[in-house]
Every structure is written in structure tokens, then in C-alpha cells.
mmCIF file with all atom_site columns, C-alpha atoms in Angstrom:
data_model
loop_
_atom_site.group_PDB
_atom_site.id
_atom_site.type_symbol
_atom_site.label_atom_id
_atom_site.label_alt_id
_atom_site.label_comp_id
_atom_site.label_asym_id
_atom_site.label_entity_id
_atom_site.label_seq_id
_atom_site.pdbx_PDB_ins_code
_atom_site.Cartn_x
_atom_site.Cartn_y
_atom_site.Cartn_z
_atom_site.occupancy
_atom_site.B_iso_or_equiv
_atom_site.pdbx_formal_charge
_atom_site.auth_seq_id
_atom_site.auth_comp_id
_atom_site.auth_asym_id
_atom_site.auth_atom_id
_atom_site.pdbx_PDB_model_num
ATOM 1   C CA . UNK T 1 1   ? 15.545  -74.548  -64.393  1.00 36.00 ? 19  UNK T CA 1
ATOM 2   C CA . UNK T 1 2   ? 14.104  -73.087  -68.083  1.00 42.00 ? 20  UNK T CA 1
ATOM 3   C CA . UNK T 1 3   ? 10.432  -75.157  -68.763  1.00 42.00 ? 21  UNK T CA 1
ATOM 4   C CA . UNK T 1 4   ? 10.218  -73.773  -72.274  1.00 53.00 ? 22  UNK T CA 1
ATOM 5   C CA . UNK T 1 5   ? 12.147  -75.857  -74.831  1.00 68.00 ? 23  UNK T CA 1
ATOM 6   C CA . UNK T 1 6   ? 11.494  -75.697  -78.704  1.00 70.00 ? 24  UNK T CA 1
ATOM 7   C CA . UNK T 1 7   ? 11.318  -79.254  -79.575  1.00 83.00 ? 25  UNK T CA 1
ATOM 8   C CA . UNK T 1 8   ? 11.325  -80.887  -83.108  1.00 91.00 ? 26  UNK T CA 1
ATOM 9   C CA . UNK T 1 9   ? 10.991  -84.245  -84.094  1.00 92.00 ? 27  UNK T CA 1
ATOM 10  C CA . UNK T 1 10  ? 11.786  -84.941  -87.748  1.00 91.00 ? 28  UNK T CA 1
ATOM 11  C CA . UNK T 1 11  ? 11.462  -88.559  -89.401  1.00 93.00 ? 29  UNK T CA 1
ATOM 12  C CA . UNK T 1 12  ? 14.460  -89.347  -91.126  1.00 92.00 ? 30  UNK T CA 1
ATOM 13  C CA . UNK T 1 13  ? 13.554  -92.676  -92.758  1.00 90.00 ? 31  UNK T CA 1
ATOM 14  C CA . UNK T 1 14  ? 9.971   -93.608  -94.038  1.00 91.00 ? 32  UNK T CA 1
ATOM 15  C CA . UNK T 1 15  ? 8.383   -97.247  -94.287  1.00 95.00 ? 33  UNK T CA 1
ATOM 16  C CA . UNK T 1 16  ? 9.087   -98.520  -97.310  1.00 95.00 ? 34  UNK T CA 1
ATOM 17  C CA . UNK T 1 17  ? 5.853   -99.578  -99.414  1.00 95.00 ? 35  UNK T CA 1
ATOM 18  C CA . UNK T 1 18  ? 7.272   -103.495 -99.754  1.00 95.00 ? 36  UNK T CA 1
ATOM 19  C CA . UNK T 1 19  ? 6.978   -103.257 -95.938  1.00 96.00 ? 37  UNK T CA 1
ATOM 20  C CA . UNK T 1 20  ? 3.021   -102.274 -95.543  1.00 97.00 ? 38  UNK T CA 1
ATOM 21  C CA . UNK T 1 21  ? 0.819   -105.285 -95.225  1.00 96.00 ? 39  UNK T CA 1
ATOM 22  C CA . UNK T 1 22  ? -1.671  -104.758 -98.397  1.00 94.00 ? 40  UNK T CA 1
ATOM 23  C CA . UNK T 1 23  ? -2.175  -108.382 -98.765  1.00 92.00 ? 41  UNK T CA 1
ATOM 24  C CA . UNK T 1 24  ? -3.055  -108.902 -95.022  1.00 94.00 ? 42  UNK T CA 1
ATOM 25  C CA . UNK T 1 25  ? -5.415  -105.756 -95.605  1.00 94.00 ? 43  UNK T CA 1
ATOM 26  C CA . UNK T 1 26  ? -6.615  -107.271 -98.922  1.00 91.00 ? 44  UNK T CA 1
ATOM 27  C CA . UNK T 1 27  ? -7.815  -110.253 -96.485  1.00 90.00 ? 45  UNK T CA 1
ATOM 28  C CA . UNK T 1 28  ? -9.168  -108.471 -93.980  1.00 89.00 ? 46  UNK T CA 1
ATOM 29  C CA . UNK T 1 29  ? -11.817 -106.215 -96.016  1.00 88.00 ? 47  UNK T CA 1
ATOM 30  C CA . UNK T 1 30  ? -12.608 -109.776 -97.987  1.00 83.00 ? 48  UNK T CA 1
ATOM 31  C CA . UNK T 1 31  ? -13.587 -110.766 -95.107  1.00 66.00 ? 49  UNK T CA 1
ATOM 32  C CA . UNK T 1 32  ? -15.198 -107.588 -93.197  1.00 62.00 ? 50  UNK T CA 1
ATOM 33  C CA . UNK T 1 33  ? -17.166 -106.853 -96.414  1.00 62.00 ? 51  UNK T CA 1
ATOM 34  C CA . UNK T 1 34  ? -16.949 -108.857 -99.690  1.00 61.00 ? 52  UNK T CA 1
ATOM 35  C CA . UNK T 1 35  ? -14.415 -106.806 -101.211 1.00 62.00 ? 53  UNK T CA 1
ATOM 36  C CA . UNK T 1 36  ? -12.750 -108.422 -104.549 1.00 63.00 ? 54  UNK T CA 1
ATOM 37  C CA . UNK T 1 37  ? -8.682  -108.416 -105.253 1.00 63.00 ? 55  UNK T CA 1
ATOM 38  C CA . UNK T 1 38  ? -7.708  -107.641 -108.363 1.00 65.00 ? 56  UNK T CA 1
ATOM 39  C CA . UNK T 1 39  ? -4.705  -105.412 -107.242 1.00 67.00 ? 57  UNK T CA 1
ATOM 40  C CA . UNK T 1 40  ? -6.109  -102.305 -108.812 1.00 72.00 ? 58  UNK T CA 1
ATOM 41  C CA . UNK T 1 41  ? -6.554  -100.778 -105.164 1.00 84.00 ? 59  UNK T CA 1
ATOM 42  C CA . UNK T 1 42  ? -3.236  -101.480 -104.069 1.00 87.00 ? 60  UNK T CA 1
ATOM 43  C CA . UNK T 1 43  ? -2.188  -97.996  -104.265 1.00 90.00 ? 61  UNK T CA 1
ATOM 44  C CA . UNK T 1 44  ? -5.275  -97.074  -102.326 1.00 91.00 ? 62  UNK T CA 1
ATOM 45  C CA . UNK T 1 45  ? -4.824  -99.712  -99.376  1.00 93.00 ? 63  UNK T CA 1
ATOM 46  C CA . UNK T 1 46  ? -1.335  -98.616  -99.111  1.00 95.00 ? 64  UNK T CA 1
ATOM 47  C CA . UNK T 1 47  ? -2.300  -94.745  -98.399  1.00 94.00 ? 65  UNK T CA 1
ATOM 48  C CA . UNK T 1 48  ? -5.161  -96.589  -95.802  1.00 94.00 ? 66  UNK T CA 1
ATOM 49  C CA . UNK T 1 49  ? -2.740  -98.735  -94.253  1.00 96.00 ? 67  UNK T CA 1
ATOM 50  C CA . UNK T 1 50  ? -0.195  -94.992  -93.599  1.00 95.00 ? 68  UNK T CA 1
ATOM 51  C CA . UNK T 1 51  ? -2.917  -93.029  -92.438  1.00 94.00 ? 69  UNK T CA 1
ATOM 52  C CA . UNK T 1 52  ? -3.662  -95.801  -90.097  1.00 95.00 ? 70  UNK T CA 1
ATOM 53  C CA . UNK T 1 53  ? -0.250  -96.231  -88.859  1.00 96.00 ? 71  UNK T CA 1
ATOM 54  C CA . UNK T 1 54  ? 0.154   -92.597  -88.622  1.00 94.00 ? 72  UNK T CA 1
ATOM 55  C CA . UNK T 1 55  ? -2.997  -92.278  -86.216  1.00 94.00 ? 73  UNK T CA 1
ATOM 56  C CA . UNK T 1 56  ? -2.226  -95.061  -83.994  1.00 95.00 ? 74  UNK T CA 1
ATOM 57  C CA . UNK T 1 57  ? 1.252   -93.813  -83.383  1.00 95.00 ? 75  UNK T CA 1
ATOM 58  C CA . UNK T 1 58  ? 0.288   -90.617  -82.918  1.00 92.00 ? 76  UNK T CA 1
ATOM 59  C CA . UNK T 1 59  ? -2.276  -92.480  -80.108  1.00 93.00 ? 77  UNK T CA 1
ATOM 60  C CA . UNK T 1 60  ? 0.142   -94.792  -78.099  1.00 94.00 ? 78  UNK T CA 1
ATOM 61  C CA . UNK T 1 61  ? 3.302   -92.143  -78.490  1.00 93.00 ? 79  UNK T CA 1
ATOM 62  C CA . UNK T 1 62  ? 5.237   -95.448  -80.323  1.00 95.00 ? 80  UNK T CA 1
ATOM 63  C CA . UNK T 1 63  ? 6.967   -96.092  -83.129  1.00 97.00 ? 81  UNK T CA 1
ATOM 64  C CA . UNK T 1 64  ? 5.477   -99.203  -84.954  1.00 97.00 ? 82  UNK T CA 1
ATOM 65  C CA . UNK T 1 65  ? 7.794   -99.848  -88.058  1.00 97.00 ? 83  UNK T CA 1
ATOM 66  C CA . UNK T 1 66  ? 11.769  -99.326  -87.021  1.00 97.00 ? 84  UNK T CA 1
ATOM 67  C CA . UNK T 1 67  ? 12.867  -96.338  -88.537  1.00 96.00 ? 85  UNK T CA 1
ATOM 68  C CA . UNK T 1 68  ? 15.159  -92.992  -87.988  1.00 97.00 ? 86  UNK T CA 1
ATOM 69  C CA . UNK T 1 69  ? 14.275  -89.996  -86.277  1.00 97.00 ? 87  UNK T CA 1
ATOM 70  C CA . UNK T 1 70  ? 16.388  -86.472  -85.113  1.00 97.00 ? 88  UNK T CA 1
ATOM 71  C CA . UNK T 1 71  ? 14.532  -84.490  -82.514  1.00 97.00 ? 89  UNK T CA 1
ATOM 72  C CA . UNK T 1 72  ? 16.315  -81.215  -82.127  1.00 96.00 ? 90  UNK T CA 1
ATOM 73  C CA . UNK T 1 73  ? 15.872  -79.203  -78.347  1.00 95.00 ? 91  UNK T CA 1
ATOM 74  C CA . UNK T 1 74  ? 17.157  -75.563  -77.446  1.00 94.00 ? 92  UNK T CA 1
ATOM 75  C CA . UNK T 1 75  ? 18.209  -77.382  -74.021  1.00 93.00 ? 93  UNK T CA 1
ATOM 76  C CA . UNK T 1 76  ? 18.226  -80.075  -72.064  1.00 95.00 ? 94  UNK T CA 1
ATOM 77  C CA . UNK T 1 77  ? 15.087  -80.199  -69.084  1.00 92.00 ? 95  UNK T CA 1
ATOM 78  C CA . UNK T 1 78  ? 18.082  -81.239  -66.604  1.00 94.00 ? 96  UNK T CA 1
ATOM 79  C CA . UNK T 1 79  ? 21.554  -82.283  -67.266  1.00 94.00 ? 97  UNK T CA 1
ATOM 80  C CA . UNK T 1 80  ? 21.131  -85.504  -65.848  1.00 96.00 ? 98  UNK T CA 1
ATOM 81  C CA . UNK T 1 81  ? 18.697  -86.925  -67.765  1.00 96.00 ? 99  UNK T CA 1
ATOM 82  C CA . UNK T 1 82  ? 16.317  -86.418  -71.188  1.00 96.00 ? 100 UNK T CA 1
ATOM 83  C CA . UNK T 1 83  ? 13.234  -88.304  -71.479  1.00 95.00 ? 101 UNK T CA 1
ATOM 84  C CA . UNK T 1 84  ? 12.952  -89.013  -75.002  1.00 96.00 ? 102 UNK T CA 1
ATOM 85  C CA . UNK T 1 85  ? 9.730   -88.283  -76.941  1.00 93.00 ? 103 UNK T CA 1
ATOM 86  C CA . UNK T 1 86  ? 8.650   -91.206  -78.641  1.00 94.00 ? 104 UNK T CA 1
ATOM 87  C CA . UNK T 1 87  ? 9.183   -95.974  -77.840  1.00 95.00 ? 105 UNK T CA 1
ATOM 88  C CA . UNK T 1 88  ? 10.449  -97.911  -77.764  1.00 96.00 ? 106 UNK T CA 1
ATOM 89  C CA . UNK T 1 89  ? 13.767  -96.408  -78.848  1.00 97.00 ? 107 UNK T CA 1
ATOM 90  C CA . UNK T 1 90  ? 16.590  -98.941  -80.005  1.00 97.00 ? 108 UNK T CA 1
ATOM 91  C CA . UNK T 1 91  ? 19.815  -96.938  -80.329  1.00 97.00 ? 109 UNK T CA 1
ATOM 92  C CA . UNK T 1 92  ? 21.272  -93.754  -79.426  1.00 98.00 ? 110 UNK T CA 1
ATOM 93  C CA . UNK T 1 93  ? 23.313  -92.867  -83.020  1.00 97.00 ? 111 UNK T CA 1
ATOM 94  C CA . UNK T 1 94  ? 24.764  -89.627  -82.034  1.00 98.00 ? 112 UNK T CA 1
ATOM 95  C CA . UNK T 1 95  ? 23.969  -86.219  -79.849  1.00 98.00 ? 113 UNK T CA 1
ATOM 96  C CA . UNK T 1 96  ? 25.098  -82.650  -81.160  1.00 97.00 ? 114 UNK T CA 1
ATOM 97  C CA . UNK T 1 97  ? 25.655  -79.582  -79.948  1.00 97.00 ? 115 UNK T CA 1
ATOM 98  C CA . UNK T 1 98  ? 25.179  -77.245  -82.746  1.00 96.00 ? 116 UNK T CA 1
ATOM 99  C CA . UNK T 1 99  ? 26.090  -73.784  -82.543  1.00 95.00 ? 117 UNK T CA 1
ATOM 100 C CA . UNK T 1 100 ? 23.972  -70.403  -83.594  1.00 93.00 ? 118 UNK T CA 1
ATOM 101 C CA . UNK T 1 101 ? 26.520  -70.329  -85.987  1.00 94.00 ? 119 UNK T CA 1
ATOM 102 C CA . UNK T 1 102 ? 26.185  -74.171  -87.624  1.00 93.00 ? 120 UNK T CA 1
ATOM 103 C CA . UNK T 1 103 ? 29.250  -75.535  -85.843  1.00 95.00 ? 121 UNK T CA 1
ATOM 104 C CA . UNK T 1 104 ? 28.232  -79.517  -84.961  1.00 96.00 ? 122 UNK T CA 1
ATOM 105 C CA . UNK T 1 105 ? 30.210  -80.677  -81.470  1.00 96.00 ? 123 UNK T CA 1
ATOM 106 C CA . UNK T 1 106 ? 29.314  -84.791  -81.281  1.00 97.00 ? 124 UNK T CA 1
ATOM 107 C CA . UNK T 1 107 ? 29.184  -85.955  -77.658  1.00 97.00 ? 125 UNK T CA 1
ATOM 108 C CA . UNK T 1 108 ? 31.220  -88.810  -76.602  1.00 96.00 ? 126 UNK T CA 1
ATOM 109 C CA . UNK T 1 109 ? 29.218  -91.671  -76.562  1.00 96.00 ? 127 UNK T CA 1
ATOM 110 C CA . UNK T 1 110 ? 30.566  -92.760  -73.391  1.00 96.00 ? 128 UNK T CA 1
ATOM 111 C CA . UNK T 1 111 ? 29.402  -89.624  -72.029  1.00 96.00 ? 129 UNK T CA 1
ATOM 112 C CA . UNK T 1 112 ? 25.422  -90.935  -72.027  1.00 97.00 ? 130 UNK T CA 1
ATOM 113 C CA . UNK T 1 113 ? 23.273  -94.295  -71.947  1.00 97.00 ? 131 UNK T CA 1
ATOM 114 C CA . UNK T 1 114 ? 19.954  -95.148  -73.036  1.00 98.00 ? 132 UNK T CA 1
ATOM 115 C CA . UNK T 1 115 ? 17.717  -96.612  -70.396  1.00 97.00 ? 133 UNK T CA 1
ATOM 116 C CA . UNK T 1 116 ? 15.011  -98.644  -72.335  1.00 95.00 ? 134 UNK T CA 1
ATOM 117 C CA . UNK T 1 117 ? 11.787  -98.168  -70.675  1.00 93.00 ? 135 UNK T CA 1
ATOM 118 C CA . UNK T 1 118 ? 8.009   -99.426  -72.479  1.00 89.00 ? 136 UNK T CA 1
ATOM 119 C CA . UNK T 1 119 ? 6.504   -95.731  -72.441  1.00 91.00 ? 137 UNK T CA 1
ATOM 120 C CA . UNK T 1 120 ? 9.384   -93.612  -71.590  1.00 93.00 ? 138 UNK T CA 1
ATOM 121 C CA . UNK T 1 121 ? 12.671  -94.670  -72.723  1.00 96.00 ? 139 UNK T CA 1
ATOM 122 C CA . UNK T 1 122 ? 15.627  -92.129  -71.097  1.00 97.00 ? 140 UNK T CA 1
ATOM 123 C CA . UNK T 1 123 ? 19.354  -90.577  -71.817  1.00 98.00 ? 141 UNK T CA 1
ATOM 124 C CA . UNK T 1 124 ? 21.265  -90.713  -69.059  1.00 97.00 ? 142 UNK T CA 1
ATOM 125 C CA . UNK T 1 125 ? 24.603  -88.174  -68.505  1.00 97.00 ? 143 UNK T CA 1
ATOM 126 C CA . UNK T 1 126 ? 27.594  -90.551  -67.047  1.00 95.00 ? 144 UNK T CA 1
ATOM 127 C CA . UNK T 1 127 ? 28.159  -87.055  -65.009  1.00 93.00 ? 145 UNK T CA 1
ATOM 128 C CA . UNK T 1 128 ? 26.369  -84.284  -66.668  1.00 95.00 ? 146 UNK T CA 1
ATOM 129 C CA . UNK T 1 129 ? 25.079  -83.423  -70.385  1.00 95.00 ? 147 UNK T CA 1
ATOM 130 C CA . UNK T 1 130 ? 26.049  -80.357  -71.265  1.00 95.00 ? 148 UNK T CA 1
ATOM 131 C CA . UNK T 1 131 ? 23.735  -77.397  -72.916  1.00 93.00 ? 149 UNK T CA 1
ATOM 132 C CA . UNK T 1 132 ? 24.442  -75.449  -76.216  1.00 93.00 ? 150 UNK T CA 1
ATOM 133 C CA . UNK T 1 133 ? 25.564  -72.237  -76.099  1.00 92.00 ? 151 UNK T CA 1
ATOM 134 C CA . UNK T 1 134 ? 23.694  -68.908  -76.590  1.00 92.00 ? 152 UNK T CA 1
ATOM 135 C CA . UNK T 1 135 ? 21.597  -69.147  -79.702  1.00 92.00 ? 153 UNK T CA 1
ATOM 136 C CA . UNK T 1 136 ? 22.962  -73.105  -79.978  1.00 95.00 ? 154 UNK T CA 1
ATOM 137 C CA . UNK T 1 137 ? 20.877  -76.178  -79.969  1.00 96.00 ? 155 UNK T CA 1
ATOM 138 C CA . UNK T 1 138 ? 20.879  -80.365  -79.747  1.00 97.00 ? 156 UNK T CA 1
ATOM 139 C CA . UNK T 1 139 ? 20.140  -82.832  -81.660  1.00 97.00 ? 157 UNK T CA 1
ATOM 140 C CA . UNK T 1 140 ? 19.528  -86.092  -80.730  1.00 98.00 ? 158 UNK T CA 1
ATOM 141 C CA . UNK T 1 141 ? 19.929  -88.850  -83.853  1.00 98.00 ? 159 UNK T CA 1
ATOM 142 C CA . UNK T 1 142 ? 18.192  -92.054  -82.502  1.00 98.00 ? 160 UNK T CA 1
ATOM 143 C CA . UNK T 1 143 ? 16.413  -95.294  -84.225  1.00 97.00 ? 161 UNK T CA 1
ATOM 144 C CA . UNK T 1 144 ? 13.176  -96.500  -82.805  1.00 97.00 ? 162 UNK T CA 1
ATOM 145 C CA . UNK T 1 145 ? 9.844   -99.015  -83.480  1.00 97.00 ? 163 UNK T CA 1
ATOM 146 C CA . UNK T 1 146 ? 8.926   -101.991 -82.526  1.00 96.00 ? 164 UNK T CA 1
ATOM 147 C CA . UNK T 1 147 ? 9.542   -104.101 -85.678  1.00 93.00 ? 165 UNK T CA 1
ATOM 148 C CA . UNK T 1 148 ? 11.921  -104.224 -88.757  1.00 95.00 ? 166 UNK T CA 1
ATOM 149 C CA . UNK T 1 149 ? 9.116   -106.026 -91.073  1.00 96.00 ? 167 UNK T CA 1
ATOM 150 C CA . UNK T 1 150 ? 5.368   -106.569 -90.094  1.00 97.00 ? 168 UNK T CA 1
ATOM 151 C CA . UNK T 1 151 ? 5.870   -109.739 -88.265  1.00 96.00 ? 169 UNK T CA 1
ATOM 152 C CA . UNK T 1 152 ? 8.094   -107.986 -85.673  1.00 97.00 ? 170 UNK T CA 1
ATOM 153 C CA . UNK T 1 153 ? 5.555   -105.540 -84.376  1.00 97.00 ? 171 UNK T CA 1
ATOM 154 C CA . UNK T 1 154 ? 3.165   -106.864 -81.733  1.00 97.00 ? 172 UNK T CA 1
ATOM 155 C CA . UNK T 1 155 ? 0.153   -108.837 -83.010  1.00 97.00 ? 173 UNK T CA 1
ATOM 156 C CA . UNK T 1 156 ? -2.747  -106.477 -81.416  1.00 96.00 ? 174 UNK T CA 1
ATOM 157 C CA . UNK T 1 157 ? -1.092  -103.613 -82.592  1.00 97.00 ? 175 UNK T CA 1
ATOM 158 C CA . UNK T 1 158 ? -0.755  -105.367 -86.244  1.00 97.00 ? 176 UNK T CA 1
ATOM 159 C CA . UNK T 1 159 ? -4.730  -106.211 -85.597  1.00 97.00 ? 177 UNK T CA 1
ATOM 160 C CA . UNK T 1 160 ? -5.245  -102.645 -84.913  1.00 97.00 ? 178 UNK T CA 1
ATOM 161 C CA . UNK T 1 161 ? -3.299  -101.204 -88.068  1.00 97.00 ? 179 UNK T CA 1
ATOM 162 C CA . UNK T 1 162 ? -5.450  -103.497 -90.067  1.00 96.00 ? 180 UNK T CA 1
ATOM 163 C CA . UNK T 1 163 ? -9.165  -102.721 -88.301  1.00 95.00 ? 181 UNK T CA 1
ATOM 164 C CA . UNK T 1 164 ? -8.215  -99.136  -88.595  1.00 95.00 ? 182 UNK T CA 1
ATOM 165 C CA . UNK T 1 165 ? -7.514  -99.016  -92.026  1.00 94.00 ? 183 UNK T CA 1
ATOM 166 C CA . UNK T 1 166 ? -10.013 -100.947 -92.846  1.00 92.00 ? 184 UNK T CA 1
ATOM 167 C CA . UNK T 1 167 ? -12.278 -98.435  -91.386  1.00 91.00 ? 185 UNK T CA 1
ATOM 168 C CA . UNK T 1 168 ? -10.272 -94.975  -92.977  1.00 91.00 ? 186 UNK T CA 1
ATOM 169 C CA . UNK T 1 169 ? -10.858 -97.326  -96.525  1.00 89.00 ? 187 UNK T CA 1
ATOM 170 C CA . UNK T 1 170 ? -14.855 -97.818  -95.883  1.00 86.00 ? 188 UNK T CA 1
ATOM 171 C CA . UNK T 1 171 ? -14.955 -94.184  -94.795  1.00 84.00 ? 189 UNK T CA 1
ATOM 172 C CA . UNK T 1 172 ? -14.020 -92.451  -97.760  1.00 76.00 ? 190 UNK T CA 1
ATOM 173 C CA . UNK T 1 173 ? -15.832 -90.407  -99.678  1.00 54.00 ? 191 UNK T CA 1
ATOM 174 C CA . UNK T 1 174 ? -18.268 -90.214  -96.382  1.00 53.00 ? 192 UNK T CA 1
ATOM 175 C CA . UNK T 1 175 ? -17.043 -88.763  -93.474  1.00 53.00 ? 193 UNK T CA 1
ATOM 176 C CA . UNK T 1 176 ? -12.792 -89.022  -92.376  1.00 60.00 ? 194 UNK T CA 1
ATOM 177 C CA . UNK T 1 177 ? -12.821 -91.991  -90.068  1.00 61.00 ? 195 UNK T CA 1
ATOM 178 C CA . UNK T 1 178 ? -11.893 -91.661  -86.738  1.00 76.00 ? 196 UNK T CA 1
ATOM 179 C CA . UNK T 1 179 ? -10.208 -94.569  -84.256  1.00 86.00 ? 197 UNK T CA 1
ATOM 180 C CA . UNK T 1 180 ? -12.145 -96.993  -84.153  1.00 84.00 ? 198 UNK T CA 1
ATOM 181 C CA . UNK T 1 181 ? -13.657 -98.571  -81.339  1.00 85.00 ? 199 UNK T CA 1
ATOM 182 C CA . UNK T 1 182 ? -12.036 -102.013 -81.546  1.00 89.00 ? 200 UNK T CA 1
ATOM 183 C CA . UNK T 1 183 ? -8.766  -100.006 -82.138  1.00 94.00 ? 201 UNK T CA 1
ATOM 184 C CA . UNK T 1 184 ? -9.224  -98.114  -79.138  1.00 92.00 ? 202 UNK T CA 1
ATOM 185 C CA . UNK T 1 185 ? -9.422  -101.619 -76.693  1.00 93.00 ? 203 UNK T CA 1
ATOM 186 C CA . UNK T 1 186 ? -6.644  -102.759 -78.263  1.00 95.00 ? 204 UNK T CA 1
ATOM 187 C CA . UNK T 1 187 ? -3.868  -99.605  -78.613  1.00 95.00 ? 205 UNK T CA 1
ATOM 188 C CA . UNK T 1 188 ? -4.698  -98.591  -74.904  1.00 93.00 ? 206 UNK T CA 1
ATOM 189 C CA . UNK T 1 189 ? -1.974  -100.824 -72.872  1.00 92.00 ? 207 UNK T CA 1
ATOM 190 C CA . UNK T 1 190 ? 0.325   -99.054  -75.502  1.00 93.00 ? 208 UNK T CA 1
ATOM 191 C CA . UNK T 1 191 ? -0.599  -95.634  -74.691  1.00 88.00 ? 209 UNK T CA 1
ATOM 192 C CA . UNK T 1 192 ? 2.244   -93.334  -73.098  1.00 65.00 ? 210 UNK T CA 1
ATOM 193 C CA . UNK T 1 193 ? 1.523   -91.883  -69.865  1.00 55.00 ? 211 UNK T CA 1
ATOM 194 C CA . UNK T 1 194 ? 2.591   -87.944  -69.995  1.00 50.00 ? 212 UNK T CA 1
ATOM 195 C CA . UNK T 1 195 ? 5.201   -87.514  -67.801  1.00 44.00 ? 213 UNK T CA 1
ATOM 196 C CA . UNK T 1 196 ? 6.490   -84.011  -66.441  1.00 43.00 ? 214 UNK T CA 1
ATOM 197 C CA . UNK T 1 197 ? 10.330  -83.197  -67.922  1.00 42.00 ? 215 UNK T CA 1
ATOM 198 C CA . UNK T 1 198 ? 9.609   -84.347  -71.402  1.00 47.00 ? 216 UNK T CA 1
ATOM 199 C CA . UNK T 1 199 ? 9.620   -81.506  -73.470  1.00 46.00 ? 217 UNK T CA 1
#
């Protein structure tokens, strides 16, 4: 069996802006440290509250907001089954087999399932998936996140968003903020456990 696989996992949709919690954040720093609303930061909380969600995800190996993702593979690590790289995933949209020359081959979607798992959510081949040709790869189309809106991801992890961008706002101009300790506690029964197979 080949271990090396050139894996690439590309965001298809971003979180909208109307979707970021800037008044919850707004709140939060009033309270952490006096600071005054007058919605002239706004812009400025909302690139706080990204980099925060960026760094937590890329902590816990989890998508917070729902969104769409492709993540394109040169093979499959066995033909029975593909860990996928990031949770909790919600749908399977479509797997391709795309040809060195371009040519896109959409699997049956009877021909796989999704076995939703916390930390490491799974396809599974009804009999076998099959690999690209020479010079081919996949690509796997696939929505994942915890929440639609705010309110649907899980309160620590909101808690967390909001103490770590708290912390990236306070830091700037100083020294980049890393995660913070309080963030730490409460991302850890989130984080994904490596497993072997992958990528």
C-alpha cells in the first residue's frame, strides 16, 4: 500500500460577516476591560473574532461555522475506507475521479457512506472505492461544522472563540497572541486524536 498522498483541503464557502458574533465580543471586552461601543471597531472585532476561529480550528481539527470544503488526494490510503481530514462532517456532496487529463468521473453515491464519528468522521466503499488513474486524482466535495449560525455551535467552544479574540484584540500592536490559557481548558475535549491512514 502507497503512504505518500498529496492532500489538499480547499474552503469553498467562507463565514459570512452577519454570522460572526461582534456584539457578543463587544460584551465581552466591556466587561474584561472597560472597552466603549460605538461601532467604530466593528471592522476590527470582526478580523479578531476570524483569526480566533481560524486558530481554534486549526487546534481541535473541527469545523466551527457549517461551511463547504473539497479536499483533493492522489489516492485513496485503502479502498475500503478514507478517514476524512477535518469534524464533524455533515454530508458527502459528491466524489471525483479526475483524470491527468481534466476528465471528472462522479462516483455513485450508493457506492460509499459517511460514518459520523466526533474526531474522525469516515467514507466507507459499499465494496471497494476505486483509485484514479496514472497522473489522475479525487476529490472529495463535503459540508462540515458544527453550527449554521452562532447559537448552533457548542457553548464552550463559542466561550472560547470569544476569550480568544478577546485576547488576539488586547494583543495588538504588542506581541501576536497566542491560545490562551482559558482557551486551551476549554478546546481540549475537542481536540482530534491523530490517527494512522489519514493522509
Amino acid at each position: 500500500m502507497r503512504s505518500n498522498n498529496n492532500m489538499m483541503m480547499v474552503e469553498m464557502s467562507s463565514v459570512s460577516s452577519a454570522l460572526l458574533p461582534v456584539t457578543e465580543l463587544t460584551d465581552h471586552l466591556r466587561l474584561a476591560s472597560g472597552f466603549a461601543d460605538d461601532g467604530s471597531q466593528d471592522a476590527q472585532l470582526e478580523s479578531c473574532l476570524r483569526a480566533a476561529l481560524a486558530a481554534i480550528e486549526a487546534r481541535i481539527g473541527k469545523a466551527l461555522f457549517q461551511r463547504s470544503f473539497t479536499w483533493h488526494l492522489s489516492h485513496w490510503n485503502s479502498t475500503c475506507e478514507q478517514a476524512l481530514p477535518v469534524a464533524p462532517v455533515n454530508s458527502i456532496d459528491a466524489i471525483k475521479l479526475v483524470s491527468r487529463g481534466g476528465t471528472e468521473t462522479v462516483l455513485d453515491a450508493e457506492s460509499y457512506s459517511l460514518r459520523r464519528d466526533t474526531h474522525r468522521p469516515v467514507i466507507e466503499a459499499v465494496s471497494a472505492l476505486p483509485n484514479p488513474s496514472t497522473g489522475g486524482s479525487i476529490e472529495i466535495e463535503f459540508s462540515a461544522g458544527y453550527g449554521a449560525d452562532w447559537h448552533g455551535i457548542p457553548a464552550d467552544l463559542r466561550q472560547a472563540i470569544l476569550i480568544q479574540a478577546g485576547e488576539i484584540y488586547e494583543a495588538q500592536g504588542t506581541t501576536e497572541a497566542g491560545i490562551a490559557i482559558g482557551v486551551a481548558v476549554l478546546v481540549e475535549p475537542y481536540r482530534q486524536v491523530r490517527m494512522r491512514g489519514l493522509g
